[in-house]
């Protein structure tokens, strides 16, 4: 990509992008909801489709000049259906929260009961958190994880569902390190006459890779973002059974959104093409292998992990045994070029703004080409930095080692620089 026009027009923004590129190139990005999309995806995202309005759907738009928008939206939709083996796909959601909002709007009436995982155990704001539209427009009830194991206890989910009789059950989370049993969720939903919504935002890439089970047989509706393990542009996606197709499409447009972001849809089409390739399956498998090695090494070196490990791309670690809060650990790791996020751990005694844990993962590192050997090194960097959080010399040395490791796995070499 050539940034010459931007550099001429606005040096402040150009400098910010240039600095962010350096930060990404020479840091270890370990926030599990982040990834590096391809330059092809970036090119589609930054394309002239940005300018086009196209309210409606292919073949039925409210503006003229749609021959090429129809083409890319149809490509994206058909590829999404093939990838996830579903009847229907809507590629217009701006992101994951609007996708969930549309799924509820399609299936529920205001006041209906929605049952999702509680935020403090790993659920998402849109799964019925009190300050979110999902609890204000609907009646929210929750399930959580077991206090001892931190695992979803499906018999407990069933008991709550039987007692509460929700109209919809949401399966999915943002900080659950284990595989979901969608078959169990499906049976529970069916037994109480509820719809099942699978929010696979975090694990969609792992499902495509075949390392996690797909909810496509059980779920009425599936929502996802496209930028996490799926490694595409910022955006959302809704997949559904045929019988919900019309309600989903109407909920997105005209109920909740106006003009779809056609540049993002073009970029989603590219991302889905990449994900249909065998190399994406290999990527998903390696992401999980990497996370398992990282988890094992972190535990060997004294960190306590929620559920004692991981089945997916993410790890939830209690850092209080190292004498730090989650917020402090995030800052210490930032200082050595390792980016993670502070995170509540289930049954946390601390407050959400400075909880006991950190959440970290392997999607972005795996995209760079890092494997098990690098995960072992990174586990050492992390533990060493946390153990020596007040030793500036040791932290500076670790930061140098982080930069050296990053240099071995060049990022966005095709983008060049801002020279
Ligand atoms: N913000 C996302 C995450 O980090 O998991 C969830 O929407």
Tab-separated table of N, CA, C and O in Angstrom, residues 30-34 96-97 100 104 116-129 132 143 145 152 170-178 180 182 198-204 206 223-225 227-229 306 310 312-317 341-346 358-361 363:
chain	number	residue	atom	x	y	z
A	30	UNK	N	-0.857	-10.247	21.766
A	30	UNK	CA	-1.425	-11.458	22.364
A	30	UNK	C	-2.834	-11.254	22.906
A	30	UNK	O	-3.329	-12.068	23.693
A	31	UNK	N	-3.499	-10.184	22.505
A	31	UNK	CA	-4.911	-10.048	22.864
A	31	UNK	C	-5.665	-11.044	21.983
A	31	UNK	O	-5.549	-10.986	20.752
A	32	UNK	N	-6.389	-11.993	22.594
A	32	UNK	CA	-6.892	-13.120	21.795
A	32	UNK	C	-7.983	-12.756	20.793
A	32	UNK	O	-8.314	-13.563	19.922
A	33	UNK	N	-8.542	-11.560	20.908
A	33	UNK	CA	-9.565	-11.143	19.938
A	33	UNK	C	-8.941	-10.391	18.769
A	33	UNK	O	-9.653	-9.909	17.895
A	34	UNK	N	-7.605	-10.278	18.764
A	34	UNK	CA	-6.947	-9.546	17.673
A	34	UNK	C	-6.195	-10.497	16.756
A	34	UNK	O	-5.870	-11.618	17.118
A	96	UNK	N	-19.855	-7.361	15.688
A	96	UNK	CA	-20.477	-8.440	16.452
A	96	UNK	C	-21.680	-7.985	17.272
A	96	UNK	O	-22.695	-8.691	17.335
A	97	UNK	N	-21.581	-6.816	17.899
A	97	UNK	CA	-22.715	-6.349	18.714
A	97	UNK	C	-23.949	-6.081	17.847
A	97	UNK	O	-25.052	-6.533	18.192
A	100	UNK	N	-25.534	-9.382	17.027
A	100	UNK	CA	-26.348	-9.943	18.108
A	100	UNK	C	-27.658	-9.179	18.267
A	100	UNK	O	-28.724	-9.761	18.494
A	104	UNK	N	-31.406	-10.922	17.963
A	104	UNK	CA	-32.476	-10.813	18.968
A	104	UNK	C	-33.720	-10.166	18.348
A	104	UNK	O	-34.843	-10.594	18.582
A	116	UNK	N	-27.955	-15.849	28.784
A	116	UNK	CA	-26.587	-15.906	28.274
A	116	UNK	C	-25.597	-16.061	29.408
A	116	UNK	O	-25.962	-16.006	30.590
A	117	UNK	N	-24.340	-16.233	29.054
A	117	UNK	CA	-23.314	-16.377	30.094
A	117	UNK	C	-23.042	-15.016	30.743
A	117	UNK	O	-22.948	-14.001	30.050
A	118	UNK	N	-22.931	-15.027	32.051
A	118	UNK	CA	-22.704	-13.783	32.774
A	118	UNK	C	-21.340	-13.179	32.382
A	118	UNK	O	-20.373	-13.911	32.139
A	119	UNK	N	-21.300	-11.851	32.293
A	119	UNK	CA	-20.085	-11.150	31.835
A	119	UNK	C	-18.867	-11.508	32.690
A	119	UNK	O	-17.775	-11.756	32.169
A	120	UNK	N	-19.056	-11.581	33.991
A	120	UNK	CA	-17.896	-11.806	34.867
A	120	UNK	C	-17.350	-13.229	34.758
A	120	UNK	O	-16.270	-13.531	35.271
A	121	UNK	N	-18.093	-14.120	34.094
A	121	UNK	CA	-17.580	-15.478	33.881
A	121	UNK	C	-17.098	-15.662	32.438
A	121	UNK	O	-16.806	-16.780	32.023
A	122	UNK	N	-17.126	-14.580	31.653
A	122	UNK	CA	-16.613	-14.693	30.290
A	122	UNK	C	-17.601	-14.331	29.208
A	122	UNK	O	-17.250	-14.284	28.032
A	123	UNK	N	-18.861	-14.079	29.574
A	123	UNK	CA	-19.868	-13.702	28.564
A	123	UNK	C	-19.582	-12.325	27.976
A	123	UNK	O	-18.616	-11.657	28.356
A	124	UNK	N	-20.419	-11.919	27.030
A	124	UNK	CA	-20.238	-10.613	26.384
A	124	UNK	C	-21.315	-9.661	26.878
A	124	UNK	O	-22.378	-10.093	27.333
A	125	UNK	N	-21.040	-8.358	26.756
A	125	UNK	CA	-22.027	-7.331	27.142
A	125	UNK	C	-23.385	-7.617	26.509
A	125	UNK	O	-24.434	-7.470	27.150
A	126	UNK	N	-23.369	-8.026	25.232
A	126	UNK	CA	-24.637	-8.230	24.499
A	126	UNK	C	-25.330	-9.542	24.877
A	126	UNK	O	-26.342	-9.886	24.277
A	127	UNK	N	-24.771	-10.264	25.840
A	127	UNK	CA	-25.419	-11.513	26.270
A	127	UNK	C	-26.288	-11.268	27.500
A	127	UNK	O	-26.527	-12.179	28.291
A	128	UNK	N	-26.709	-10.004	27.664
A	128	UNK	CA	-27.660	-9.709	28.735
A	128	UNK	C	-27.068	-8.957	29.908
A	128	UNK	O	-27.629	-8.971	31.011
A	129	UNK	N	-25.945	-8.252	29.693
A	129	UNK	CA	-25.375	-7.479	30.803
A	129	UNK	C	-26.266	-6.271	31.106
A	129	UNK	O	-26.778	-5.625	30.190
A	132	UNK	N	-26.307	-2.989	29.162
A	132	UNK	CA	-26.337	-3.140	27.703
A	132	UNK	C	-27.788	-3.205	27.214
A	132	UNK	O	-28.691	-3.609	27.956
A	143	UNK	N	-26.405	-17.866	33.060
A	143	UNK	CA	-25.711	-19.035	33.595
A	143	UNK	C	-24.244	-18.630	33.714
A	143	UNK	O	-23.830	-17.618	33.132
A	145	UNK	N	-20.072	-20.339	35.143
A	145	UNK	CA	-19.237	-21.537	35.164
A	145	UNK	C	-19.176	-22.065	36.591
A	145	UNK	O	-19.523	-21.354	37.538
A	152	UNK	N	-18.207	-24.741	32.072
A	152	UNK	CA	-19.667	-24.660	31.994
A	152	UNK	C	-20.213	-25.993	32.497
A	152	UNK	O	-19.781	-27.058	32.052
A	170	UNK	N	-28.143	-18.137	24.644
A	170	UNK	CA	-26.945	-17.720	23.901
A	170	UNK	C	-25.770	-18.579	24.362
A	170	UNK	O	-25.443	-18.619	25.556
A	171	UNK	N	-25.160	-19.267	23.402
A	171	UNK	CA	-23.954	-20.060	23.698
A	171	UNK	C	-22.773	-19.312	23.105
A	171	UNK	O	-22.781	-18.990	21.917
A	172	UNK	N	-21.788	-19.033	23.932
A	172	UNK	CA	-20.617	-18.310	23.414
A	172	UNK	C	-20.108	-17.366	24.480
A	172	UNK	O	-20.824	-17.043	25.428
A	173	UNK	N	-18.855	-16.935	24.335
A	173	UNK	CA	-18.244	-16.079	25.348
A	173	UNK	C	-17.029	-15.380	24.761
A	173	UNK	O	-16.642	-15.638	23.619
A	174	UNK	N	-16.454	-14.510	25.572
A	174	UNK	CA	-15.239	-13.825	25.118
A	174	UNK	C	-14.019	-14.245	25.927
A	174	UNK	O	-12.911	-13.845	25.607
A	175	UNK	N	-14.244	-15.003	26.980
A	175	UNK	CA	-13.094	-15.373	27.809
A	175	UNK	C	-13.285	-16.779	28.377
A	175	UNK	O	-13.018	-17.029	29.542
A	176	UNK	N	-13.743	-17.702	27.541
A	176	UNK	CA	-13.911	-19.095	27.976
A	176	UNK	C	-12.891	-19.948	27.227
A	176	UNK	O	-12.965	-20.062	26.004
A	177	UNK	N	-11.927	-20.533	27.957
A	177	UNK	CA	-10.826	-21.200	27.243
A	177	UNK	C	-11.102	-22.639	26.819
A	177	UNK	O	-10.167	-23.336	26.438
A	178	UNK	N	-12.334	-23.072	26.860
A	178	UNK	CA	-12.629	-24.477	26.534
A	178	UNK	C	-13.620	-24.589	25.399
A	178	UNK	O	-14.318	-23.629	25.068
A	180	UNK	N	-16.986	-25.452	23.435
A	180	UNK	CA	-18.414	-25.475	23.798
A	180	UNK	C	-19.023	-26.779	23.323
A	180	UNK	O	-18.690	-27.266	22.234
A	182	UNK	N	-21.977	-27.693	21.800
A	182	UNK	CA	-23.170	-27.132	21.155
A	182	UNK	C	-24.309	-28.153	21.105
A	182	UNK	O	-25.477	-27.782	21.059
A	198	UNK	N	-25.774	-19.189	18.694
A	198	UNK	CA	-24.350	-19.452	18.970
A	198	UNK	C	-23.560	-18.220	18.553
A	198	UNK	O	-23.558	-17.850	17.381
A	199	UNK	N	-22.922	-17.590	19.525
A	199	UNK	CA	-22.052	-16.440	19.232
A	199	UNK	C	-20.633	-16.991	19.144
A	199	UNK	O	-19.999	-17.268	20.161
A	200	UNK	N	-20.161	-17.154	17.893
A	200	UNK	CA	-18.861	-17.818	17.698
A	200	UNK	C	-17.755	-16.803	17.359
A	200	UNK	O	-16.759	-17.164	16.725
A	201	UNK	N	-17.964	-15.552	17.773
A	201	UNK	CA	-17.013	-14.502	17.392
A	201	UNK	C	-15.558	-14.911	17.650
A	201	UNK	O	-14.693	-14.707	16.813
A	202	UNK	N	-15.314	-15.523	18.823
A	202	UNK	CA	-13.925	-15.858	19.146
A	202	UNK	C	-13.421	-17.084	18.409
A	202	UNK	O	-12.228	-17.194	18.125
A	203	UNK	N	-14.309	-18.014	18.108
A	203	UNK	CA	-13.812	-19.330	17.654
A	203	UNK	C	-14.163	-19.652	16.207
A	203	UNK	O	-13.950	-20.782	15.765
A	204	UNK	N	-14.686	-18.664	15.458
A	204	UNK	CA	-15.137	-18.996	14.088
A	204	UNK	C	-14.004	-19.580	13.245
A	204	UNK	O	-14.209	-20.538	12.492
A	206	UNK	N	-11.527	-21.327	14.312
A	206	UNK	CA	-11.212	-22.673	14.804
A	206	UNK	C	-12.250	-23.673	14.319
A	206	UNK	O	-11.943	-24.846	14.060
A	223	UNK	N	-23.893	-15.972	15.195
A	223	UNK	CA	-23.308	-14.647	14.921
A	223	UNK	C	-21.800	-14.722	15.115
A	223	UNK	O	-21.295	-15.553	15.870
A	224	UNK	N	-21.119	-13.835	14.417
A	224	UNK	CA	-19.660	-13.787	14.572
A	224	UNK	C	-19.138	-12.408	14.180
A	224	UNK	O	-19.799	-11.676	13.449
A	225	UNK	N	-17.941	-12.119	14.664
A	225	UNK	CA	-17.183	-11.038	14.057
A	225	UNK	C	-16.325	-11.685	12.967
A	225	UNK	O	-16.215	-12.911	12.901
A	227	UNK	N	-13.047	-10.500	12.376
A	227	UNK	CA	-11.655	-10.056	12.535
A	227	UNK	C	-10.879	-10.774	13.629
A	227	UNK	O	-9.756	-10.397	13.936
A	228	UNK	N	-11.482	-11.773	14.255
A	228	UNK	CA	-10.742	-12.441	15.340
A	228	UNK	C	-10.012	-13.647	14.735
A	228	UNK	O	-9.159	-13.452	13.874
A	229	UNK	N	-10.333	-14.879	15.188
A	229	UNK	CA	-9.621	-16.024	14.603
A	229	UNK	C	-9.940	-16.189	13.116
A	229	UNK	O	-9.217	-16.868	12.404
A	306	UNK	N	-7.213	-20.341	34.535
A	306	UNK	CA	-8.615	-20.740	34.651
A	306	UNK	C	-8.790	-22.015	33.834
A	306	UNK	O	-8.292	-22.117	32.705
A	310	UNK	N	-6.204	-24.782	28.237
A	310	UNK	CA	-7.051	-24.254	27.163
A	310	UNK	C	-7.301	-25.312	26.096
A	310	UNK	O	-6.459	-26.199	25.892
A	312	UNK	N	-8.645	-23.822	23.214
A	312	UNK	CA	-8.830	-22.958	22.046
A	312	UNK	C	-7.639	-22.015	21.877
A	312	UNK	O	-6.505	-22.421	22.070
A	313	UNK	N	-7.904	-20.793	21.547
A	313	UNK	CA	-6.844	-19.839	21.224
A	313	UNK	C	-6.522	-18.930	22.395
A	313	UNK	O	-5.675	-18.071	22.279
A	314	UNK	N	-7.251	-19.081	23.509
A	314	UNK	CA	-7.079	-18.098	24.593
A	314	UNK	C	-6.806	-18.732	25.945
A	314	UNK	O	-7.173	-19.873	26.212
A	315	UNK	N	-6.172	-17.922	26.770
A	315	UNK	CA	-5.744	-18.334	28.110
A	315	UNK	C	-6.152	-17.229	29.077
A	315	UNK	O	-6.003	-16.048	28.775
A	316	UNK	N	-6.682	-17.672	30.217
A	316	UNK	CA	-7.077	-16.714	31.239
A	316	UNK	C	-6.223	-17.011	32.467
A	316	UNK	O	-6.329	-18.099	33.040
A	317	UNK	N	-5.351	-16.078	32.828
A	317	UNK	CA	-4.385	-16.353	33.903
A	317	UNK	C	-4.627	-15.448	35.094
A	317	UNK	O	-4.815	-14.243	34.943
A	341	UNK	N	-4.605	-8.247	27.638
A	341	UNK	CA	-5.548	-7.361	28.320
A	341	UNK	C	-5.914	-7.889	29.702
A	341	UNK	O	-6.025	-9.095	29.904
A	342	UNK	N	-6.038	-6.928	30.631
A	342	UNK	CA	-6.496	-7.301	31.985
A	342	UNK	C	-7.894	-7.875	31.846
A	342	UNK	O	-8.670	-7.433	30.986
A	343	UNK	N	-8.223	-8.861	32.659
A	343	UNK	CA	-9.518	-9.522	32.504
A	343	UNK	C	-9.994	-10.110	33.827
A	343	UNK	O	-9.186	-10.643	34.591
A	344	UNK	N	-11.277	-10.014	34.050
A	344	UNK	CA	-11.868	-10.654	35.219
A	344	UNK	C	-11.717	-12.166	35.080
A	344	UNK	O	-11.875	-12.697	33.984
A	345	UNK	N	-11.420	-12.829	36.177
A	345	UNK	CA	-11.487	-14.285	36.143
A	345	UNK	C	-12.759	-14.690	36.891
A	345	UNK	O	-13.240	-13.940	37.738
A	346	UNK	N	-13.347	-15.840	36.572
A	346	UNK	CA	-14.602	-16.194	37.239
A	346	UNK	C	-14.460	-16.137	38.770
A	346	UNK	O	-13.448	-16.561	39.317
A	358	UNK	N	-5.290	-11.762	33.537
A	358	UNK	CA	-5.008	-11.262	32.185
A	358	UNK	C	-5.534	-12.308	31.201
A	358	UNK	O	-5.602	-13.500	31.508
A	359	UNK	N	-5.918	-11.804	30.009
A	359	UNK	CA	-6.387	-12.700	28.935
A	359	UNK	C	-5.359	-12.593	27.810
A	359	UNK	O	-4.983	-11.487	27.413
A	360	UNK	N	-4.891	-13.710	27.362
A	360	UNK	CA	-3.892	-13.677	26.288
A	360	UNK	C	-4.121	-14.844	25.342
A	360	UNK	O	-4.827	-15.799	25.705
A	361	UNK	N	-3.581	-14.734	24.134
A	361	UNK	CA	-3.844	-15.810	23.177
A	361	UNK	C	-2.899	-15.782	22.000
A	361	UNK	O	-1.984	-14.947	21.917
A	363	UNK	N	-3.806	-16.150	18.297
A	363	UNK	CA	-4.178	-15.973	16.880
A	363	UNK	C	-3.202	-15.106	16.086
A	363	UNK	O	-2.802	-15.483	14.974
